[in-house]
Coordinates of C-alpha atoms and ligand atoms in Angstrom, one line a residue:
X1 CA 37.3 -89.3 34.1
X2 CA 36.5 -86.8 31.5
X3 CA 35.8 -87.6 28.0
X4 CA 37.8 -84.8 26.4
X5 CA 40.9 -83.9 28.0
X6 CA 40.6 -80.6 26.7
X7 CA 38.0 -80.0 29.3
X8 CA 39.4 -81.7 31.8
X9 CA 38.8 -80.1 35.2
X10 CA 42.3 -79.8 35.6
X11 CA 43.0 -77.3 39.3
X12 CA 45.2 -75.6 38.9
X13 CA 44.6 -74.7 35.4
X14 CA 47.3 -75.8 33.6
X15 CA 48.6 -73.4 30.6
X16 CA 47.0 -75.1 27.5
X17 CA 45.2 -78.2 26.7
X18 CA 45.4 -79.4 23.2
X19 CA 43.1 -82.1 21.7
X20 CA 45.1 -85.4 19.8
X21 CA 45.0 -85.7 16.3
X22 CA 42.9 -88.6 16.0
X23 CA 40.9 -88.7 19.1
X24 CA 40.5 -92.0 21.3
X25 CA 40.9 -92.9 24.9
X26 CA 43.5 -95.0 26.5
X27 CA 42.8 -97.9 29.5
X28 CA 45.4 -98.1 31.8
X29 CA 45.0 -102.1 32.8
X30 CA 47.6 -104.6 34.7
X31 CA 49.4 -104.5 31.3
X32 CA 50.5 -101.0 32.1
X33 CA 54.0 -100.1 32.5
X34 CA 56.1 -97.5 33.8
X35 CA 59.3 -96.7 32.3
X36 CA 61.0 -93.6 34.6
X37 CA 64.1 -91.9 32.6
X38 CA 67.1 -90.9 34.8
X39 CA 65.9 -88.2 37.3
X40 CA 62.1 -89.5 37.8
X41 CA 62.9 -92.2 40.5
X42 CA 60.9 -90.6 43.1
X43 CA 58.4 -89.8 40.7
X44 CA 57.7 -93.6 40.0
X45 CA 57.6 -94.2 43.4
X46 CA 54.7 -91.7 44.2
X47 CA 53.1 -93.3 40.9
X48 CA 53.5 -96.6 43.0
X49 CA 52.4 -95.7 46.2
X50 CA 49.1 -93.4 45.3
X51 CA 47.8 -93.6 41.9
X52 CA 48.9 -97.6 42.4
X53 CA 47.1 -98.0 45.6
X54 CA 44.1 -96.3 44.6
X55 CA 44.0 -98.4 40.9
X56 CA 45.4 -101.6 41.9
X57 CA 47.8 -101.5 39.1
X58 CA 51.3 -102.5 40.0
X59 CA 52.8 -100.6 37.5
X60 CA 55.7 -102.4 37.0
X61 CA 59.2 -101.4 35.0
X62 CA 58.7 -102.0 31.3
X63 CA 58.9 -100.8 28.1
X64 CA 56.8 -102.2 25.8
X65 CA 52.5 -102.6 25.6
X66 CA 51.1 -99.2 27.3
X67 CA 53.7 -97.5 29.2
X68 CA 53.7 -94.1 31.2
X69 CA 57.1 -92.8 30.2
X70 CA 58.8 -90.0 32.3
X71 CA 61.3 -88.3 31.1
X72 CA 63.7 -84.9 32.0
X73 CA 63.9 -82.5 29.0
X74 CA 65.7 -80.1 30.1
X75 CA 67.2 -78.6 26.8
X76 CA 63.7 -79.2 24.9
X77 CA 61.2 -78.5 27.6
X78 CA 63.2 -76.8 30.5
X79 CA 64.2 -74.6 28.0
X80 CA 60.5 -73.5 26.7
X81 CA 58.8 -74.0 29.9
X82 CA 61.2 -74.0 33.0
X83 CA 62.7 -76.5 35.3
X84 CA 58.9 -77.0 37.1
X85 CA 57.2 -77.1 33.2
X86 CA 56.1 -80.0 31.6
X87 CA 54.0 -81.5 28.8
X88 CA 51.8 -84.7 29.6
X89 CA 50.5 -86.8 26.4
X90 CA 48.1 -89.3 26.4
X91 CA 47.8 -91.3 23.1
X92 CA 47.4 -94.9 21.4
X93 CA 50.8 -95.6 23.2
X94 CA 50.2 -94.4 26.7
X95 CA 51.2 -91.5 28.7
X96 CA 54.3 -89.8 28.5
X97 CA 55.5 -87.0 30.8
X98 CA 58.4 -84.9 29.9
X99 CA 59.7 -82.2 32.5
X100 CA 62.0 -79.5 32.0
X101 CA 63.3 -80.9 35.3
X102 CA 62.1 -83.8 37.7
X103 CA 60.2 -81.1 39.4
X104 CA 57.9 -80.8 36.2
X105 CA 57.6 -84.5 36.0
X106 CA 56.3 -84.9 39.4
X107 CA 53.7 -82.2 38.7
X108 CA 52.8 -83.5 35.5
X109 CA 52.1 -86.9 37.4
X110 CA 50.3 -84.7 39.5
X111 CA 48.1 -83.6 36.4
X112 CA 48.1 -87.9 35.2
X113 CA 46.0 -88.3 38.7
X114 CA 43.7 -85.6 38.5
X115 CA 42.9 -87.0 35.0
X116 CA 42.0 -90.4 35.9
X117 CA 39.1 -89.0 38.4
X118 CA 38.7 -88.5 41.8
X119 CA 38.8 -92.3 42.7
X120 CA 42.4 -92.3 42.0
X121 CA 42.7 -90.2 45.2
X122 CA 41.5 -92.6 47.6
X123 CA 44.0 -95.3 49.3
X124 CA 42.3 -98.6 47.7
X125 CA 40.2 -99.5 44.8
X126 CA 36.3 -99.1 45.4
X127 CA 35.5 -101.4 42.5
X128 CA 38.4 -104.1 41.3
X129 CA 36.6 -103.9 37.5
X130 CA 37.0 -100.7 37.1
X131 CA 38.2 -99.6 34.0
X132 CA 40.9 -96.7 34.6
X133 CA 40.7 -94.5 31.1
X134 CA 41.9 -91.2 30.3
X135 CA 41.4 -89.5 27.0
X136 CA 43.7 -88.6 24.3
X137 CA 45.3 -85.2 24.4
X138 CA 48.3 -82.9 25.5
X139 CA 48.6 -80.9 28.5
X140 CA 51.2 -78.2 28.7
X141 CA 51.9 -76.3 31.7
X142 CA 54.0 -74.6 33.6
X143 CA 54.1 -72.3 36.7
X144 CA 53.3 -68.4 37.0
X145 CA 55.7 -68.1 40.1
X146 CA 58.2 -70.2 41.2
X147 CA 57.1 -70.1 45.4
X148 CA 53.4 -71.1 45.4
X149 CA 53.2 -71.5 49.3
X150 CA 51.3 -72.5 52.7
X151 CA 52.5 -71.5 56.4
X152 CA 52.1 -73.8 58.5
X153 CA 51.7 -72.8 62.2
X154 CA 53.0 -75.6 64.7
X155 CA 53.4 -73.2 67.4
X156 CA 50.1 -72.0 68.8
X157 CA 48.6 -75.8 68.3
X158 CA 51.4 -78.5 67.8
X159 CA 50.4 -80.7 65.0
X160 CA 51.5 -84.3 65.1
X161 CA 54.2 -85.4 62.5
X162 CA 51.5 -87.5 60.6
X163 CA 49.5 -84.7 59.9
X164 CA 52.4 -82.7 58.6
X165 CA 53.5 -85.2 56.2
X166 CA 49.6 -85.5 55.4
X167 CA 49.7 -81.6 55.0
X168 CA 53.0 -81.9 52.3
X169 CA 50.5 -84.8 50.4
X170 CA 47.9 -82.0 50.3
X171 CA 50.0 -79.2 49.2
X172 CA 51.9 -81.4 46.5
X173 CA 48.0 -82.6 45.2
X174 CA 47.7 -78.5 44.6
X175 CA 51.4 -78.2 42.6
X176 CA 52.0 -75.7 45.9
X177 CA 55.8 -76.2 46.6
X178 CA 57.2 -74.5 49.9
X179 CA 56.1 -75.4 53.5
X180 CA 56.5 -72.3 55.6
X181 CA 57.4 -74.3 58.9
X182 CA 56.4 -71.3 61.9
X183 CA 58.3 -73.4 64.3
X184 CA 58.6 -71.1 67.5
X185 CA 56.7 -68.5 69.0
X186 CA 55.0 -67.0 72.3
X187 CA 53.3 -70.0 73.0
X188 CA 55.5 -72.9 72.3
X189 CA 59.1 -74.0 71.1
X190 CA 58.4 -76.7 68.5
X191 CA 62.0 -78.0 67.0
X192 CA 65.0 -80.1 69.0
X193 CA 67.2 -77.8 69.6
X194 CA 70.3 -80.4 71.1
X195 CA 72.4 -77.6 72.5
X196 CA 69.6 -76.0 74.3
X197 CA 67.5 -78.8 75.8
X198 CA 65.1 -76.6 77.7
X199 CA 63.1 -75.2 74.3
X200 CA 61.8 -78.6 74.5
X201 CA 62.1 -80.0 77.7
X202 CA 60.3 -76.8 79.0
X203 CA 59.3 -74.2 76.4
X204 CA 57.7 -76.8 74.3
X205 CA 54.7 -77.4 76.7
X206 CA 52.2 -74.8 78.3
X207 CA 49.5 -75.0 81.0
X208 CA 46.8 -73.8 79.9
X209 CA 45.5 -72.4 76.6
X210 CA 43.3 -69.9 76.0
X211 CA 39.7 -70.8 74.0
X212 CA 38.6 -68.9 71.0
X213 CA 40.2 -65.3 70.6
X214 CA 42.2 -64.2 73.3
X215 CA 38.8 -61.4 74.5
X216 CA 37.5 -64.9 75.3
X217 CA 37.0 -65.5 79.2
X218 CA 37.5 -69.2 79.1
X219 CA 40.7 -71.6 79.3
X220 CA 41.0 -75.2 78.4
X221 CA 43.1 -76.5 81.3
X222 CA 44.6 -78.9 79.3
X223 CA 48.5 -79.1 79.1
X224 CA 49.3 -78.9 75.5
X225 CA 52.6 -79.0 73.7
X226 CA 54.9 -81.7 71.7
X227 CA 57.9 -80.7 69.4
X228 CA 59.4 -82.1 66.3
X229 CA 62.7 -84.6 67.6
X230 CA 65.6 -83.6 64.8
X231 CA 64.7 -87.2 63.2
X232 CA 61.2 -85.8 62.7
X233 CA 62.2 -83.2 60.8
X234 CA 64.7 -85.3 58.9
X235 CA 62.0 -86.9 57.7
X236 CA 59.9 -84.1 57.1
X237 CA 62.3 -82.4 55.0
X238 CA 62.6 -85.7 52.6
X239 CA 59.0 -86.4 52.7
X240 CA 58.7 -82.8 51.4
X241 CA 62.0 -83.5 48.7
X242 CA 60.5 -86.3 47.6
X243 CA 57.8 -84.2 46.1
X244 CA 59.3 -81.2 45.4
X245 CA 58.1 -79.2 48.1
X246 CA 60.5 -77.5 50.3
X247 CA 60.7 -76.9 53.9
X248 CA 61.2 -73.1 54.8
X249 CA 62.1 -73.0 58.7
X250 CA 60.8 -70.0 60.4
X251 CA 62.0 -69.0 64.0
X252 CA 60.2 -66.2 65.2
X253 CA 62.8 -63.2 66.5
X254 CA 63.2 -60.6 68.3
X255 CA 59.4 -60.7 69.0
X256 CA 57.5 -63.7 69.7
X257 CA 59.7 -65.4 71.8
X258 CA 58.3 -65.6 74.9
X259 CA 58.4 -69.5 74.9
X260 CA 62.1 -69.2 74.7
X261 CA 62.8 -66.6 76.9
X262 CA 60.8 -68.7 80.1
X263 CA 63.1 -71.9 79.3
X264 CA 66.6 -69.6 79.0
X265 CA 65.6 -66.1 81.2
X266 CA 68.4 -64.5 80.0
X267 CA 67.6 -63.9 76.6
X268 CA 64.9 -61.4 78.0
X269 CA 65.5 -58.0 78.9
X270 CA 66.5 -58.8 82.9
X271 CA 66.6 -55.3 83.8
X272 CA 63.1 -54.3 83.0
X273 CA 61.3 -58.0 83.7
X274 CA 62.2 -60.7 86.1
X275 CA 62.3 -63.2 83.1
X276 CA 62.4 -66.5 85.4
X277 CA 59.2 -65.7 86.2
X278 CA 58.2 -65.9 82.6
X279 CA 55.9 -69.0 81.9
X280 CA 55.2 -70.3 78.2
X281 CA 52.4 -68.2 77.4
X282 CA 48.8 -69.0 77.2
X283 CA 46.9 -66.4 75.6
X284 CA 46.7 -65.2 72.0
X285 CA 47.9 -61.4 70.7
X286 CA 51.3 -59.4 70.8
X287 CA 53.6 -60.2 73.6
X288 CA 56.1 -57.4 74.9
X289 CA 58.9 -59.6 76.1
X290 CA 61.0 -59.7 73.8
X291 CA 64.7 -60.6 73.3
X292 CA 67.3 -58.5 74.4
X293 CA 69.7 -57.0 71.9
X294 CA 72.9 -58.6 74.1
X295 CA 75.5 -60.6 72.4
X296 CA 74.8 -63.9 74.5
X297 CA 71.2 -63.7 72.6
X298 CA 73.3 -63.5 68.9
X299 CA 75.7 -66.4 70.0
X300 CA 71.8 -68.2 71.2
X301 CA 70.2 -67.9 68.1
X302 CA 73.2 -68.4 65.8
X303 CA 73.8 -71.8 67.7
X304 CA 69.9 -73.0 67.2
X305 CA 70.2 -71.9 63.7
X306 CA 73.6 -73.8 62.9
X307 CA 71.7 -77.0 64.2
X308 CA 68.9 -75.9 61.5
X309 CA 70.8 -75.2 58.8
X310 CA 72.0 -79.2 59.0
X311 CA 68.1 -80.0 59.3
X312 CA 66.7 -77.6 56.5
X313 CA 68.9 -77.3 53.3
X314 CA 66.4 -74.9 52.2
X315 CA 67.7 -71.7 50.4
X316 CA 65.5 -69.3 52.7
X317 CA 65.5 -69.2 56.4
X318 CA 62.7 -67.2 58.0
X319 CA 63.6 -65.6 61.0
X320 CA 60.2 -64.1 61.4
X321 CA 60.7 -60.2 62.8
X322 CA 56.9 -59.4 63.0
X323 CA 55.1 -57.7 66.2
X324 CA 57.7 -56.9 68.4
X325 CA 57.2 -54.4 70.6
X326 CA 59.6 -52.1 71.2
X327 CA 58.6 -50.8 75.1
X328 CA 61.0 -53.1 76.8
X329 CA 63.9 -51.8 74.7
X330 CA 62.7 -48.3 75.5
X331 CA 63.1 -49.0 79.2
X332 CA 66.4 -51.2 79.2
X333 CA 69.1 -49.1 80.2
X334 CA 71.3 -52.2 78.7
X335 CA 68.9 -51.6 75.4
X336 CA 69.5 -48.0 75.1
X337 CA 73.5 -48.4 75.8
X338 CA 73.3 -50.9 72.9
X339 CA 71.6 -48.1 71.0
X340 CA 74.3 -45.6 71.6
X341 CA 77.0 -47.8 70.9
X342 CA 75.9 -49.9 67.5
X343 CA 74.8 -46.1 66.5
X344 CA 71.6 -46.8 65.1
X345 CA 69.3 -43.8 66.3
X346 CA 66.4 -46.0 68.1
X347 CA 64.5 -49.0 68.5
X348 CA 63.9 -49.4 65.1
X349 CA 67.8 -49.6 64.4
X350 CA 68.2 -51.8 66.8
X351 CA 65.5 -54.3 65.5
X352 CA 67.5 -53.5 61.9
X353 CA 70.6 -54.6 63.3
X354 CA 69.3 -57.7 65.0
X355 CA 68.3 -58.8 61.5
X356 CA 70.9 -57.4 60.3
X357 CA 73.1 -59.7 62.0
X358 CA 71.3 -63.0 60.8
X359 CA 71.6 -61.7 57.3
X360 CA 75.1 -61.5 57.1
X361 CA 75.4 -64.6 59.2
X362 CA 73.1 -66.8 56.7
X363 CA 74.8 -65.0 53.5
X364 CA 78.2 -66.0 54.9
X365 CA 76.9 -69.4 55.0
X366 CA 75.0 -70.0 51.7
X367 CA 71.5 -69.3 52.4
X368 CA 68.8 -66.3 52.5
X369 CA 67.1 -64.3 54.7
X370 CA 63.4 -64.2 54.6
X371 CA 61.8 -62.0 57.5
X372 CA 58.0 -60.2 57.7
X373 CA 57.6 -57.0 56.6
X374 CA 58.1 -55.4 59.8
X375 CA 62.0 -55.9 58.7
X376 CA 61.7 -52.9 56.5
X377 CA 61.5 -50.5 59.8
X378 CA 64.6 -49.2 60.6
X379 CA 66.0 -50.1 57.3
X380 CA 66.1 -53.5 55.4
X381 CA 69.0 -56.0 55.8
X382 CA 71.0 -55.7 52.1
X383 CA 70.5 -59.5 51.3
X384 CA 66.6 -59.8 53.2
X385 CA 63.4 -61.2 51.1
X386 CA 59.9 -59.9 52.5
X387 CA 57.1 -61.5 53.4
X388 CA 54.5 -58.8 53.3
X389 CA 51.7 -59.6 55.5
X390 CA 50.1 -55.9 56.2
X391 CA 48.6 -55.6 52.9
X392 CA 50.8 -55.0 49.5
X393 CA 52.5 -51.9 51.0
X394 CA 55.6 -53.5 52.7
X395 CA 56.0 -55.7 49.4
X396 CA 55.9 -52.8 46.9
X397 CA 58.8 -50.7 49.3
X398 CA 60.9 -54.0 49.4
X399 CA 60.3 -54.7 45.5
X400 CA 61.2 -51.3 45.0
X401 CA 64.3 -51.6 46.7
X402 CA 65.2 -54.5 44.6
X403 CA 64.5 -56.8 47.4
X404 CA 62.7 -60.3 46.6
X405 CA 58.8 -60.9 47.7
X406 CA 56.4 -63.0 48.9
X407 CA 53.2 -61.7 48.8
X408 CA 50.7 -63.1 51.4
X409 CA 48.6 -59.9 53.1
X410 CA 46.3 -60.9 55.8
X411 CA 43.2 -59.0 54.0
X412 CA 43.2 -61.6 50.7
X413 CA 45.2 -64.8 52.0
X414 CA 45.3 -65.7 56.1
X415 CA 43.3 -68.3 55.9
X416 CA 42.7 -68.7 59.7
X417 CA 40.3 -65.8 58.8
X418 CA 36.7 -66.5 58.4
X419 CA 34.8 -67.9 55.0
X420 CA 31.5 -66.0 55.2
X421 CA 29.7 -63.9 57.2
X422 CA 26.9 -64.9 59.7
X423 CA 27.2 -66.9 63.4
X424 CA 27.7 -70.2 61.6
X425 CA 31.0 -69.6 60.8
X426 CA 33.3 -71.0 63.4
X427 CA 36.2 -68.5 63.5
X428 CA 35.9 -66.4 65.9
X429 CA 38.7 -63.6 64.4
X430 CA 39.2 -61.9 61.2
X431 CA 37.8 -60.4 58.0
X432 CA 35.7 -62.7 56.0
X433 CA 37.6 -64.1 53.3
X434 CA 35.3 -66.3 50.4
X435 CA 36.9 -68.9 48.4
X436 CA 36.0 -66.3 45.9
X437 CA 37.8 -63.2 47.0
X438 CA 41.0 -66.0 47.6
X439 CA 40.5 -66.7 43.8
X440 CA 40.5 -63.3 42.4
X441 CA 43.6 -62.2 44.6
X442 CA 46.4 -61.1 42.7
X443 CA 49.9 -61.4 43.8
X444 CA 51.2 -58.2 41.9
X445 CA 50.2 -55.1 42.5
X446 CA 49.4 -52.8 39.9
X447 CA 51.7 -49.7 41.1
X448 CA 54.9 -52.0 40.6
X449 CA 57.2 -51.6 37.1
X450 CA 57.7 -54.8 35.2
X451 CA 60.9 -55.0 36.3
X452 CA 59.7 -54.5 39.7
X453 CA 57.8 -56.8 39.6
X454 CA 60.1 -59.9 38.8
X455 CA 60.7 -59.1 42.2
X456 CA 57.9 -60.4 43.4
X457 CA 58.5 -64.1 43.5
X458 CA 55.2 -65.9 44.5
X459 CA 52.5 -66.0 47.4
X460 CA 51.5 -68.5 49.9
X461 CA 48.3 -68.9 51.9
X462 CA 48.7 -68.6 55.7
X463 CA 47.1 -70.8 58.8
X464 CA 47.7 -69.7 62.1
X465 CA 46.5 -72.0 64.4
X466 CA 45.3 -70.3 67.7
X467 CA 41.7 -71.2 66.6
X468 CA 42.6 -74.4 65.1
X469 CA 43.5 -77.2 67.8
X470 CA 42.6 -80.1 65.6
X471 CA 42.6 -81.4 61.9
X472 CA 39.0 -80.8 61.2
X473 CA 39.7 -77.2 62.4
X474 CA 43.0 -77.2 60.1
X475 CA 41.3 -78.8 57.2
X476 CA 37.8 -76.4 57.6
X477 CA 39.6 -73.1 57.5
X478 CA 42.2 -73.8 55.1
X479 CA 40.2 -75.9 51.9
X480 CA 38.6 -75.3 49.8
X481 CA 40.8 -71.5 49.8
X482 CA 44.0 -73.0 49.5
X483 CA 43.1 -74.9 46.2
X484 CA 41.9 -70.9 45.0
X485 CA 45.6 -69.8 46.4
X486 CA 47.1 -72.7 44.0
X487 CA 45.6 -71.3 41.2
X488 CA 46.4 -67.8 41.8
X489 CA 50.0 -69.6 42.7
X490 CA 50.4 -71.6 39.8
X491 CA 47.9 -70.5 36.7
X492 CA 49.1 -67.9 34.3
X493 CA 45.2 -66.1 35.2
X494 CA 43.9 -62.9 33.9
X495 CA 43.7 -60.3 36.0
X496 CA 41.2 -60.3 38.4
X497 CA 38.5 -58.5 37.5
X498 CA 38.0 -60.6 34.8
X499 CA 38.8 -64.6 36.2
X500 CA 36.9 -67.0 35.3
X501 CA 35.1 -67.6 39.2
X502 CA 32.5 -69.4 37.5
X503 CA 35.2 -71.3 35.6
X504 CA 36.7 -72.5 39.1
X505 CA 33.8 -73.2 40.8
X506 CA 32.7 -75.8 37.8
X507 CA 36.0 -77.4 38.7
X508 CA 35.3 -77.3 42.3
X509 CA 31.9 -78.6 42.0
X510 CA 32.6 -81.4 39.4
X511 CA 35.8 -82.9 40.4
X512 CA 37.8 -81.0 43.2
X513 CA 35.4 -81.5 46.2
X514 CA 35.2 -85.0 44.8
X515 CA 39.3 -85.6 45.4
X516 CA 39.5 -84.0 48.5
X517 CA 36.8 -86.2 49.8
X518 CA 38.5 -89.1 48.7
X519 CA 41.3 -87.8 50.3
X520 CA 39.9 -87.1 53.5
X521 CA 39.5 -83.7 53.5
X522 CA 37.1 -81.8 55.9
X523 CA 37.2 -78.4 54.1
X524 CA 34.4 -76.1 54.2
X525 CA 31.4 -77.0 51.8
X526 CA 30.1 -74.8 49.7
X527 CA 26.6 -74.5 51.0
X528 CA 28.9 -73.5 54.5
X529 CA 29.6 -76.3 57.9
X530 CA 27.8 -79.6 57.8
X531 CA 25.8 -79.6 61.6
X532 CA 28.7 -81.7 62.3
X533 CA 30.8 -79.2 62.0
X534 CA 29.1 -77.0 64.1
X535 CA 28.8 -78.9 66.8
X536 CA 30.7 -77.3 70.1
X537 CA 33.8 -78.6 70.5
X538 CA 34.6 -79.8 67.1
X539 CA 35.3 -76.4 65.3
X540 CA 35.7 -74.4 68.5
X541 CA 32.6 -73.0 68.5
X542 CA 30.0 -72.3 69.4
X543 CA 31.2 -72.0 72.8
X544 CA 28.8 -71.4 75.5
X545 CA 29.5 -68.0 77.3
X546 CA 32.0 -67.0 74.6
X547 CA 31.8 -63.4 73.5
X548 CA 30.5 -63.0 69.8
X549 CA 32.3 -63.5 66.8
X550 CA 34.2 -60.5 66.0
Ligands
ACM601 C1 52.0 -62.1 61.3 O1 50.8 -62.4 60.9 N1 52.2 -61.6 62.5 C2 53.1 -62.3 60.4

């Protein structure tokens, strides 16, 4: 607890804190009540179940003695502040919340936990006695962008359903609101597909699985695989809804779909491979088989993504488009004959079209394509949003062209990418990447117009997971750098040359490595790993007889 809340060590920042008039501090005891206005149901009920659990306080309905009130304002505060805004005031009468939508209530509950200290993040009170306080004051706030994100890879390690729902607690604890679900990919088919039983009978398992980075000589032996049933992702997706975080599907095409391919052979290119021989791969790095550009892969990939559509009511579907090599089109007689007929000049066309297709096909059914940059080659689909992962360069084209962007380059935000330099560091790819340079990323680049710029409609923080088979490894690489992404998500900052870094890292030291503890967090400390964390096996390295880190 802080005794003013105008330094409270809010993350992320919020917009402004204001001090009361008369300044005091208010006990939340078993007298407090919760009175939820229409709209803040599931609000209440993640009062309930964390900042209850962790107090003890039952917060029952009521009106009357000290009451946290939530409310939607959406003419008064929606209006000033937007649909995720919201202003949180603590005073002689208890805490009331009003959202410009029920999105901005939940984060301003959000805010009410951080307030009340880092023991209202753990799962049961330490101390029954102690007193829960929280000092008189306004916060107003209200996000920068409206898609503050984290990708999620499931496909090169499966993570079990706990963790994911785990993951959504962690995101929503950081105001981050979209789950980019990489659900398919070389190395394993990770969604119940009911029409096509084989991506998860078969193309949801491999052998073996390469250790470390894919130069590495060595092979755990181990089977690995599992996949999401459609009932899992039901209740992912409401998990997620319930805390205004939504589930963005990705499946990886026309690249990256090996694991596909060896369960259904003929969405390969038969007449350059002999796709049944094709196994769900087990190494790391850019596969050449890729899908064919035949019609009986479109009708494939339209029916697995009419069973999604019914799973995800997201706006955006990713449908990936990244690293696919064109060689096997270049040698397909069938690929070139597709060429010549669709009209489309070369390779590049032909990837154009394939997207292309999937734009019209999700337009024509409510929803919006989101692809990596790599969809610009060839010509970008009329309705397509860009992720641009190769730096800003694919993000200011697509803004340009009046296309919407994510902005999430692999040189500021993949955060499978090493935190310092030196051997203790247990990723074994990738630039090094501080919490620090994380922090002072900017979304926007410089060389865009305002009005190019609206284009750009938020960032997210990426962890692919060939290096990370576990939830320590998860956890290590990805905090404390995702809580430095949520800022840069979330916090009107300046720009970033002149942050406040030491600002942060007060936050960090004196409350935000405190919650994530009591939450169970194994992020990377400051001072780098714990020896436990460098122990073989439990980060991945070292590995004995693994080349260096590179
Ligand atoms: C990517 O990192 N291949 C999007």
């Amino acid at each position: 607890m802080t005794s003013s809340l105008t330094t409270a060590p809010l993350l992320p920042a919020p917009l402004r804190l204001l001090p009361p008039a008369t300044p005091g501090t208010l006990v939340l005891d078993g007298g407090t009540v919760l009175d939820a206005g229409p709209g803040t149901a599931a609000t209440a009920r993640w009062l309930r179940s964390t900042v209850g659990a962790a107090t003890g306080l039952g917060l029952p309905d009521g009106e009357h003695g000290t009451v946290l009130r939530l409310r939607v304002d959406a003419e008064g505060i929606g209006a000033r502040l937007g649909a995720e805004g919201y202003v949180l005031t603590a005073g002689p009468e208890g805490v009331r919340v009003d959202g410009g939508g029920p999105a901005g209530v939940f984060w301003g509950a959000q805010t009410l936990r951080q307030l009340l200290g880092p023991e209202a993040f753990r799962r049961a009170p330490l101390d029954a006695g102690h007193t829960w306080r929280l000092p008189y004051g306004t916060v107003e706030d209200a996000p920068r962008f409206g898609w503050r994100g984290h990708l999620l890879d499931v496909a090169r390690h499966f993570m079990p359903k706990d963790d994911v729902l785990r993951t959504i607690d962690l995101l929503a604890a950081h105001k981050l609101n979209v789950l980019h679900f990489h659900l398919s990919d070389d190395q394993g088919w990770r969604v119940e597909i009911k029409r096509y039983p084989r991506l998860t009978e078969a193309a949801s398992w491999r052998r073996r699985t390469k250790r470390g980075h894919r130069a590495s000589p060595l092979w755990d032996e181990t089977p690995h695989g599992g996949f999401y049933t459609q009932d899992d992702i039901r209740e992912i997706v409401a998990y997620a809804a319930e805390r205004h975080v939504t589930v963005v599907p990705e499946i990886d095409i026309p690249g990256h779909s090996q694991a596909a391919i060896s369960a259904y052979p003929e969405l390969g290119n038969q007449d350059v491979v002999d796709t049944t021989a094709l196994d769900v791969w087990d190494t790391w790095g850019v596969n050449p088989n890729v899908l064919a550009p035949t019609d009986t892969v479109l009708r494939f990939y339209e029916g697995v993504f009419e069973e999604l559509l019914d799973l995800f009511p997201s706006a955006f579907v990713h449908v990936g488009g990244d690293e696919c090599p064109k060689d096997q089109w270049r040698a397909s007689a069938l690929a070139q004959a597709r060429i010549a007929e669709l009209g489309v000049g070369d390779e590049d066309g032909l990837q154009s079209w394939f997207i292309g297709h999937f734009d019209q096909w999700l337009t024509a059914r409510g929803r919006r394509l989101i692809g990596w940059d790599e969809i610009l080659e060839g010509g970008l689909a009329p309705g397509a949003t860009v992720s641009s992962w190769r730096g800003y360069s694919g993000g200011i084209a697509a803004a340009r062209a009046g296309h919407d962007v994510v902005m999430c380059p692999e040189q500021q935000v993949y955060l499978d990418h090493r935190q310092a330099p030196g051997e203790d560091e247990p990723v074994p790819i990738g630039f090094v990447r501080t919490l620090e340079d994380v922090y002072r990323f900017e979304p926007v680049p410089p060389q865009l117009t305002a009005e190019e710029a609206r284009h750009v409609i938020g960032t997210q923080g990426n962890s692919w997971s060939e290096v990370m088979d576990s939830r320590e490894r998860r956890d290590y690489q990805t905090f404390p750098r995702l809580a430095a992404l949520a800022e840069v998500a979330w916090s009107t900052l300046p720009a970033p040359a002149a942050r406040d870094w030491p600002g942060f890292e007060h936050r960090m030291d004196t409350a935000h490595y405190a919650r994530l503890d009591a939450l169970g967090v194994a992020y990377r400390p400051a001072s780098g790993p714990h020896p436990w964390q460098r122990r073989p096996g439990v980060l991945g390295r070292p590995i004995e007889g693994a080349p260096p880190n590179v």
